[in-house]
Amino acid sequence: MHTIADIRSWASEELRRARVDSPVLTADLLLGFLIGWDRVRILSHGEQQVSDETWDRLRRLVLRRANGEPLQYLTGEQEFFGLAFRVTPEVLIPRPETEILVEKALDLIRGNYPSSIRFADIGAGSGCIAVSIAHEVPSSSGFAVDVSASALQIARENAVRHGVAERILFVQSNLLDGFPQKPCLDFVLCNPPYIALNECDSLPPEVKNHEPHKALFGGESGLEIYRRLVPEVSPRLNAGGYLLLEVGAGQAQRVGELVVGAGLRLREALNDLQGIARCLVAQKTSREK
Ligand code: GLN
């Protein structure tokens, strides 16, 4: 038998040696995940004994984390917009930057749409965008679209978990292929894979070795998905409807040109906390086709 204090110090030392960020916090999160305790309780019960089984399971998780597996895939969870999302290696781990897009969509919905709206989250992955919007706006309904059936399965689980599954339809489609070419959507939201293939080597190992490449890479230039998606959006947006796109560092200008080239009005570019343009907001005004 070991005490909480013993296994905490072993785990944080092991993680520190492997140069994992925030080793002590990571050790506590892994232990807390295994025994269902929060950090305060862990810190105040150092003398308590844990079973050999818990010790064994913790050891295995710590070694996997030390080997580069993201914490979120070990615990199966990531918080996004105040909600806990289940994540597996089939889906991208939701990032805080993507909350900018959700926040903006909510502002626009609340300011402009007194009744119901219909949205499509393209490349839904874990479903974090679609589920957050549906959760915040009870009068909304929409589509979570992904090419990957296993990603859609996770998105659906997250929708069920947060009580919004009856308002989201899960569609396996390559971008908007599965949608009729006529106005049917008020919001198209997308955080596409936008990393250029040649940047693969410079990504942290935990990203490049563990997150789904399909969810990360946007072809040679990183812009491939924008090039395909943007022209598909305008014919499917209702007049006054919006397209919100997350973009990678340095891509806003070129993606903005694609948006304008497709006949949409570029309304805004929103920066993240580091001052990088992260989210483009475009609108189909009533005169555009
Ligand atoms: N929509 C999901 C997210 O924002 C997945 C995005 C992706 O796979 N590129 O996290």
Short mmCIF file of N, CA and C in Angstrom, two decimals, residues 1 13 15 98-99:
data_model
loop_
_atom_site.label_atom_id
_atom_site.label_comp_id
_atom_site.label_asym_id
_atom_site.label_seq_id
_atom_site.Cartn_x
_atom_site.Cartn_y
_atom_site.Cartn_z
N MET A 1 0.85 -1.21 0.00
CA MET A 1 0.00 0.00 0.00
C MET A 1 0.88 1.26 0.00
N GLU A 13 7.54 13.65 -10.09
CA GLU A 13 8.96 13.56 -10.41
C GLU A 13 9.17 12.89 -11.78
N LEU A 15 7.08 12.83 -14.25
CA LEU A 15 6.61 13.74 -15.31
C LEU A 15 7.60 14.89 -15.50
N THR A 98 -10.93 28.38 -30.19
CA THR A 98 -12.19 28.11 -30.89
C THR A 98 -13.39 28.70 -30.13
N GLU A 99 -13.18 29.00 -28.86
CA GLU A 99 -14.26 29.65 -28.10
C GLU A 99 -14.55 31.05 -28.66
#
